[in-house]
CSV table of C-alpha atoms in Angstrom, one decimal:
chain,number,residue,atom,x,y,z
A,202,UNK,CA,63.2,138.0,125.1
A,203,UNK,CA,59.9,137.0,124.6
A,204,UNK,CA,56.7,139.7,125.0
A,205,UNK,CA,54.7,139.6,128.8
A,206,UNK,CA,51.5,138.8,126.4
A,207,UNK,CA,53.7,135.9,124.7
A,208,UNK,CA,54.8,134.5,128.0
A,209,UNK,CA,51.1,135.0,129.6
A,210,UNK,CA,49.2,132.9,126.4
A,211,UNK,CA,52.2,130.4,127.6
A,212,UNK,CA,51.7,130.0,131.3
A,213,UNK,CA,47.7,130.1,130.2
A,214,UNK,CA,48.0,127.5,128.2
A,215,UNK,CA,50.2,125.2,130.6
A,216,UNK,CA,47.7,126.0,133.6
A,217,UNK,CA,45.0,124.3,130.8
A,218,UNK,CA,46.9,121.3,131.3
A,219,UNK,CA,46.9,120.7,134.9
A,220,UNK,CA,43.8,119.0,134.9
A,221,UNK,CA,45.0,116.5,133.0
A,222,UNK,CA,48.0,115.8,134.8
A,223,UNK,CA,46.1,115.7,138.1
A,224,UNK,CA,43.4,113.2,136.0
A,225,UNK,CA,46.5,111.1,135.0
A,226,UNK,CA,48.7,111.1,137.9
A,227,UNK,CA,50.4,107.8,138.3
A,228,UNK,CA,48.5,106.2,135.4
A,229,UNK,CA,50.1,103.9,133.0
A,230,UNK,CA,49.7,104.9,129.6
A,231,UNK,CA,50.6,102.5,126.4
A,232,UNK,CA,52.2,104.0,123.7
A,233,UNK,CA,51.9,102.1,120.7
A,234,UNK,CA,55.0,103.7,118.5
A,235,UNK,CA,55.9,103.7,114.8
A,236,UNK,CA,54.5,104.9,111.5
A,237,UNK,CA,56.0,108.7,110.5
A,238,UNK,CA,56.7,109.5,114.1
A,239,UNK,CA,59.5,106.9,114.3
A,240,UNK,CA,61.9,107.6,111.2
A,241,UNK,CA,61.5,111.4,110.7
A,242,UNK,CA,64.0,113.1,112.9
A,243,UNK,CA,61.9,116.0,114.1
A,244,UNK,CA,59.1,114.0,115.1
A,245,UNK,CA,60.9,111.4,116.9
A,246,UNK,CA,62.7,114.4,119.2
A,247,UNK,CA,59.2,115.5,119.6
A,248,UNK,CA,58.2,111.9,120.5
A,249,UNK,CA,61.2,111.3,122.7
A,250,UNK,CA,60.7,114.7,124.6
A,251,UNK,CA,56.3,114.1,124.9
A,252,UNK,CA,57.4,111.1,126.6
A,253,UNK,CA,59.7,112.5,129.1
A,254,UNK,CA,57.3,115.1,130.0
A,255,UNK,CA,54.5,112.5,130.5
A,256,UNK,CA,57.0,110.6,133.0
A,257,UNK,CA,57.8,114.0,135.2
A,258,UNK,CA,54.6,115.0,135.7
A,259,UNK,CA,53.6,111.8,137.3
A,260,UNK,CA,52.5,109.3,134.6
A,261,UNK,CA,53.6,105.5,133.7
A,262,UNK,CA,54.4,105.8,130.3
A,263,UNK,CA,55.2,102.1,128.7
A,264,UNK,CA,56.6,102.4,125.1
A,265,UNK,CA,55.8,99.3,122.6
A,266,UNK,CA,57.4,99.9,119.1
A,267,UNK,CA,57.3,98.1,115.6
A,268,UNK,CA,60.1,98.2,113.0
A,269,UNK,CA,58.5,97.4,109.7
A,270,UNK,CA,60.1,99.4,107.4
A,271,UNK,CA,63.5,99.3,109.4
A,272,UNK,CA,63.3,94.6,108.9
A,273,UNK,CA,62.1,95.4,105.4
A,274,UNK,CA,65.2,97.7,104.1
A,275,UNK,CA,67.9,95.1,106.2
A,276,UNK,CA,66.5,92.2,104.6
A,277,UNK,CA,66.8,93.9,101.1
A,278,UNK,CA,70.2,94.9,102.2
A,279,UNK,CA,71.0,90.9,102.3
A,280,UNK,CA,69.0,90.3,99.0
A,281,UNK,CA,65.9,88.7,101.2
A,282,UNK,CA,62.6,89.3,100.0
A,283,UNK,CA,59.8,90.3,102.3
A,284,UNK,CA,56.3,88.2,102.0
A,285,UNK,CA,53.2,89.1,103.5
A,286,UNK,CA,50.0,86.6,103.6
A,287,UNK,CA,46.9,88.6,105.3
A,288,UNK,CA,49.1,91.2,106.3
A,289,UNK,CA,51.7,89.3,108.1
A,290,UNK,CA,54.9,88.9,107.8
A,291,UNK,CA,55.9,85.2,106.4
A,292,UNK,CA,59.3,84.6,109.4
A,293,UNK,CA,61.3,82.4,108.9
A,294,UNK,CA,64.3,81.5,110.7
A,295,UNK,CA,66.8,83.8,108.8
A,296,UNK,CA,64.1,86.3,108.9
A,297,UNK,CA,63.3,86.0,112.5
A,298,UNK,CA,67.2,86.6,112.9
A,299,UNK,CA,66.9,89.7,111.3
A,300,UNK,CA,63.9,90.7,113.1
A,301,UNK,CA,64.9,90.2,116.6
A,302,UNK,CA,68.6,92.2,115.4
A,303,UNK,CA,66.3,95.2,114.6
A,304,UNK,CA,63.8,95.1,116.9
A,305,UNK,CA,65.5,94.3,120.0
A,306,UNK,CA,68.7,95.9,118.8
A,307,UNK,CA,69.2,98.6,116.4
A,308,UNK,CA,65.5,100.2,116.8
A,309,UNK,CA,64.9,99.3,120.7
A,310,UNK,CA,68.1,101.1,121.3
A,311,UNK,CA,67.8,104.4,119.5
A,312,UNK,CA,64.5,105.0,120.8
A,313,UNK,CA,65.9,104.3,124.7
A,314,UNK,CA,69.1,106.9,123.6
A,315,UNK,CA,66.8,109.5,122.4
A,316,UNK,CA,64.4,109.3,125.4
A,317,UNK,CA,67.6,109.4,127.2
A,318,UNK,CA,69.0,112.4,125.9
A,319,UNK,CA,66.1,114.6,126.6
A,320,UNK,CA,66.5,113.6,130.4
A,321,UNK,CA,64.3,110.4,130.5
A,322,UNK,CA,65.9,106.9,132.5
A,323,UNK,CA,64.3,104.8,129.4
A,324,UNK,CA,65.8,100.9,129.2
A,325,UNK,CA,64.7,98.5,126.4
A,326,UNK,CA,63.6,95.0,126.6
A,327,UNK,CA,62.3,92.7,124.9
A,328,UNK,CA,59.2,90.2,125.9
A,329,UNK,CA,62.2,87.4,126.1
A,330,UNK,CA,63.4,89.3,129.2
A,331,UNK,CA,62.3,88.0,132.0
A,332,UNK,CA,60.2,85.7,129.9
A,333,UNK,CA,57.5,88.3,130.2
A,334,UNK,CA,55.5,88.2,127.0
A,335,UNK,CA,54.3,84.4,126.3
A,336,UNK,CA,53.6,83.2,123.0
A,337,UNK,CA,53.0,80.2,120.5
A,338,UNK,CA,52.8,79.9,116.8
A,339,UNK,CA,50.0,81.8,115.2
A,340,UNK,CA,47.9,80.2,111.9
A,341,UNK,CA,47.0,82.7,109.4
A,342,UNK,CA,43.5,81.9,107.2
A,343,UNK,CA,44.5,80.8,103.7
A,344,UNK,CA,43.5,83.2,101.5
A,345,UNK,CA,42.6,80.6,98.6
A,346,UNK,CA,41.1,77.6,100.6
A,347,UNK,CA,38.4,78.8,102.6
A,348,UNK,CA,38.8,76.6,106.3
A,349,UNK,CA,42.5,76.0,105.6
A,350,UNK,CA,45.5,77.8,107.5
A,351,UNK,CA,48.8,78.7,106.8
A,352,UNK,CA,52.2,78.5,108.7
A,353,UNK,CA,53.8,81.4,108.4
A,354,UNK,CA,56.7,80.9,110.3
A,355,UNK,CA,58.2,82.2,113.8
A,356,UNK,CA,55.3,84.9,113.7
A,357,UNK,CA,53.5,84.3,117.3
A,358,UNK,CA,50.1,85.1,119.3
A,359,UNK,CA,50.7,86.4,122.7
A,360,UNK,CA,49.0,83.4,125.1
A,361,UNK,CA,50.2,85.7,128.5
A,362,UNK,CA,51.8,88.3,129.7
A,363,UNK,CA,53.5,88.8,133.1
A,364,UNK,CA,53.8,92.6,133.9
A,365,UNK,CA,56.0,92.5,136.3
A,366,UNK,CA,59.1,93.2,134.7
A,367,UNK,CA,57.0,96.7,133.6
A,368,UNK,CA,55.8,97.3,137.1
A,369,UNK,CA,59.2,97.0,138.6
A,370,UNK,CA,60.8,99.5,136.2
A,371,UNK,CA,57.6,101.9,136.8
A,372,UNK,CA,57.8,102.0,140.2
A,373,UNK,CA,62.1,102.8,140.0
A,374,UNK,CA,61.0,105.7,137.7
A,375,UNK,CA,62.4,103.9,134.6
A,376,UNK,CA,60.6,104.3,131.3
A,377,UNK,CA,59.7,100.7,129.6
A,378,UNK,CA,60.4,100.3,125.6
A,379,UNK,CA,59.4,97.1,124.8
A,380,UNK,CA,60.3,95.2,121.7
A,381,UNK,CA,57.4,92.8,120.7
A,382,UNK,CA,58.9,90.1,120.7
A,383,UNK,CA,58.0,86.7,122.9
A,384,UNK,CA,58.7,83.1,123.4
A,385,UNK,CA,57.1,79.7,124.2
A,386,UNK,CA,58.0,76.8,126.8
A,387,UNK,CA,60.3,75.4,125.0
A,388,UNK,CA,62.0,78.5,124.1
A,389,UNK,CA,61.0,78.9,120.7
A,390,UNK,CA,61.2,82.9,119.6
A,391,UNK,CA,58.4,85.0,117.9
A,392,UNK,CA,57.6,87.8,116.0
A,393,UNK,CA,54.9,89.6,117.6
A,394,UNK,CA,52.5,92.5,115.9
A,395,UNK,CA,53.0,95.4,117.7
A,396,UNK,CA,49.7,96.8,118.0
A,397,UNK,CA,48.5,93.6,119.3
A,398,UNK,CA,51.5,93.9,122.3
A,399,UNK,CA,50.7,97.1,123.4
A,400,UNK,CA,46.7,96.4,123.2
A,401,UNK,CA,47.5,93.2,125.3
A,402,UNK,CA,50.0,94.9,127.5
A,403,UNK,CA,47.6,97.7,128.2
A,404,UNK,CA,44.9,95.4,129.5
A,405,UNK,CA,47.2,93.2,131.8
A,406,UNK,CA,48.8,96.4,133.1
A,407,UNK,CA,44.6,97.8,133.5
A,408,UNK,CA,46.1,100.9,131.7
A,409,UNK,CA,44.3,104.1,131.8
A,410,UNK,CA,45.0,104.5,128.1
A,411,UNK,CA,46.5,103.0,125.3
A,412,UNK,CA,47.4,105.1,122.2
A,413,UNK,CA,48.3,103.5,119.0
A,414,UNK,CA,50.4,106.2,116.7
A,415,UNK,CA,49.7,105.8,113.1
A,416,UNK,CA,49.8,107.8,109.5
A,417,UNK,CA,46.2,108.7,109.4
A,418,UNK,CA,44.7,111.1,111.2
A,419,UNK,CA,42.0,108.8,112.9
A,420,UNK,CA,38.6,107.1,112.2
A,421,UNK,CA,36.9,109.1,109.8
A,422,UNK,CA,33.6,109.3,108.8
A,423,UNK,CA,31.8,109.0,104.9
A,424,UNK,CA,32.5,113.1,104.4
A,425,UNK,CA,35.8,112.4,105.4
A,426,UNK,CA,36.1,114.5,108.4
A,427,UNK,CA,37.4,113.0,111.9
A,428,UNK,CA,35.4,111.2,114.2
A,429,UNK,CA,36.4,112.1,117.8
A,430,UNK,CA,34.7,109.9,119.9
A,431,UNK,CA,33.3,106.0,119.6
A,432,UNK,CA,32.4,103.3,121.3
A,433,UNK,CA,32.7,99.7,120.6
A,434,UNK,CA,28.8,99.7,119.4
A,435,UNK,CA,29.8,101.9,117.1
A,436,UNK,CA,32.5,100.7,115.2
A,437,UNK,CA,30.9,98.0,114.3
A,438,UNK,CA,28.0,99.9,112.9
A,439,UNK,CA,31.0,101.7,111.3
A,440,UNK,CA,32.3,98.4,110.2
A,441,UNK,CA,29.3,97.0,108.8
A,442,UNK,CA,28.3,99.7,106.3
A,443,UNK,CA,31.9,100.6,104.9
A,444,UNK,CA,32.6,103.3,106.9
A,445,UNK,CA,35.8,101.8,108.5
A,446,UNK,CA,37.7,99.6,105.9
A,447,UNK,CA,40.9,98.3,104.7
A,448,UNK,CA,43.9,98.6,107.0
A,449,UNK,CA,41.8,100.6,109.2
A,450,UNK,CA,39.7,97.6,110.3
A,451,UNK,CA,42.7,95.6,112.4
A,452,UNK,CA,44.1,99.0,114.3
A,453,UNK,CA,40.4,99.9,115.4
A,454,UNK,CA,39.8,96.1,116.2
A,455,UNK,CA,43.0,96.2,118.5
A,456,UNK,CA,41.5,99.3,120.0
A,457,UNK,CA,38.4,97.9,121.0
A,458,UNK,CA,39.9,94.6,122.2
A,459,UNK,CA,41.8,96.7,124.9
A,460,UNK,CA,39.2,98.4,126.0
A,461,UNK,CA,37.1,95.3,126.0
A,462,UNK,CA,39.7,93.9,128.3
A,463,UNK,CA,40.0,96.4,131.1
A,464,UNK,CA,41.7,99.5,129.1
A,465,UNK,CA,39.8,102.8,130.1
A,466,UNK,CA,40.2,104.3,127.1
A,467,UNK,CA,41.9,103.8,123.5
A,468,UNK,CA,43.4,106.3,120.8
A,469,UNK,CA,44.2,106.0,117.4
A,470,UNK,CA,45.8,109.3,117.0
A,471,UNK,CA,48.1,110.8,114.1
A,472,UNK,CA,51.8,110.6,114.6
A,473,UNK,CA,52.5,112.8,112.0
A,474,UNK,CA,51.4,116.1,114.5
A,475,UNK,CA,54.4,117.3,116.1
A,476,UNK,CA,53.8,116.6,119.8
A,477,UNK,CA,51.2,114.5,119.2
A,478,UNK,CA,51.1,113.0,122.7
A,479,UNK,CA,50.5,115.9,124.5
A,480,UNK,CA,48.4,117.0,122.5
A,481,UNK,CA,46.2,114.1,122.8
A,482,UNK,CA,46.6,113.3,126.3
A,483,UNK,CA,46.9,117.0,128.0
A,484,UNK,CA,44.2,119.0,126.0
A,485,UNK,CA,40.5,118.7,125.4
A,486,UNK,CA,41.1,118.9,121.5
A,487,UNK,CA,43.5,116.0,121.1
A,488,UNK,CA,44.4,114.6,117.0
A,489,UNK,CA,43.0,111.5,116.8
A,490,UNK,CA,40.1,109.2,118.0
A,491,UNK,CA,39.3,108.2,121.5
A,492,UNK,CA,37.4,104.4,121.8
A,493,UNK,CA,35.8,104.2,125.1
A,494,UNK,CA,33.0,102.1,126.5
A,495,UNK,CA,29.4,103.3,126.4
């Protein structure tokens, strides 16, 4: 039986929350899921039960995952090598087979049966359902010829989306988890990057927030310790003298796209804090870094 002071500090801290949930009432928020948070067990329970949570107390939550390192170890299991040219994936056909098993399959579906378990209605789909997430082939720049591109396969560009599909589940009190995957007119199927899909998604859907879970624990600055806050402006004064680099450069670039595009606010926060989420959304502290507009 916990103390009377243990069980005050609790109902303290929960009261701290409420205006955040009134802020954030019937808001959609993004969630951009994978790195650590998706394949160790305690943090995906934490993930699964943030999300639930966020959905009782009156918020839209619409989860968009990757599967990177769940396509890499199938593909090895089949003797299949994985290439990359600027970061993406080179898909083929047998590759895109294997893709569209994990993501729309095996990973899609645990992540709906955990957020299930913990007393969510989640239901998966994919951006081929209900032909919601448009797409064509996307050219990657040659990294030897300089004004040459490359094919890299079935890997696409998202040309529309129809939110719908997300609206109708929202408004039944369903939870969204959306495989990024889409499809053309003639029914050709693609590999989408999922940062990119839940940056697009976020602006269609004129999200309050989109939150992209990584392994870092945000934009930091030249001494290494966290910026909180930026605007547009300033990442690319970031940018331009080193600041932000390296993989770093694409995830806050997706960031500022979405909030370029109607998003109120973006977050690059670090999935490897338990709870992340609500820690993020639901406290004035948060673990990561919040892009807004000047």
């Amino acid at each position: 039986m916990p103390s009377p002071h243990t069980a005050a500090e609790k109902a303290h801290i929960l009261s701290e929350a409420l205006p955040y949930i009134q802020r954030f009432y019937d808001k959609t928020i993004v969630i951009k899921y994978g790195g650590n948070a998706m394949t160790e067990r305690h943090l995906m329970e934490a993930f699964a039960k943030d999300v639930v949570l966020l959905k009782l107390v009156g918020m839209n939550p619409v989860v968009v995952h990757g599967g990177g390192p769940q396509i890499a170890n199938l593909l090895k299991k089949i003797g299949k090598q994985s290439d990359f040219i600027q970061g993406m994936r080179v898909t083929d056909e047998e590759t895109l087979d294997v893709v569209e098993m994990v993501l729309g399959g095996l990973v899609n579906q645990d992540i709906v049966t955990l957020i299930n378990k913990h007393g969510g209605k989640a239901v998966g789909l994919t951006g081929k359902d209900g032909n919601f997430i448009h797409a064509k082939k996307m050219l990657v720049a040659s990294p030897e010829e300089l004004g040459k591109f490359v094919d890299i396969g079935q890997v696409g560009e998202i040309t529309s989306i129809d939110p719908r599909i997300i609206q109708l589940l929202d408004s039944g009190d369903f939870i969204p988890v959306v495989a990024p995957l889409g499809t053309d007119k003639e029914g050709n199927a693609y590999n989408i990057n999922a940062d990119v899909a839940a940056g697009k998604l976020a602006g269609v859907l004129k999200a309050e927030k989109v939150i992209f879970m990584t392994n870092t624990p945000g934009v930091l600055d030249k001494q290494m310790q966290l910026l909180t806050g930026i605007t547009p402006r300033e990442v690319d004064e970031l940018i331009a003298d080193g600041t932000i680099s390296g993989g770093m450069i694409p995830k806050v670039g997706y960031a500022v796209d979405a909030v370029h595009s109607g998003v109120k606010t973006a977050h690059i926060i670090d999935g490897r804090v338990e709870h992340a989420l609500l820690l993020e959304i639901l406290t004035p502290e948060g673990v990561g870094t919040l892009v807004k507009r000047a």
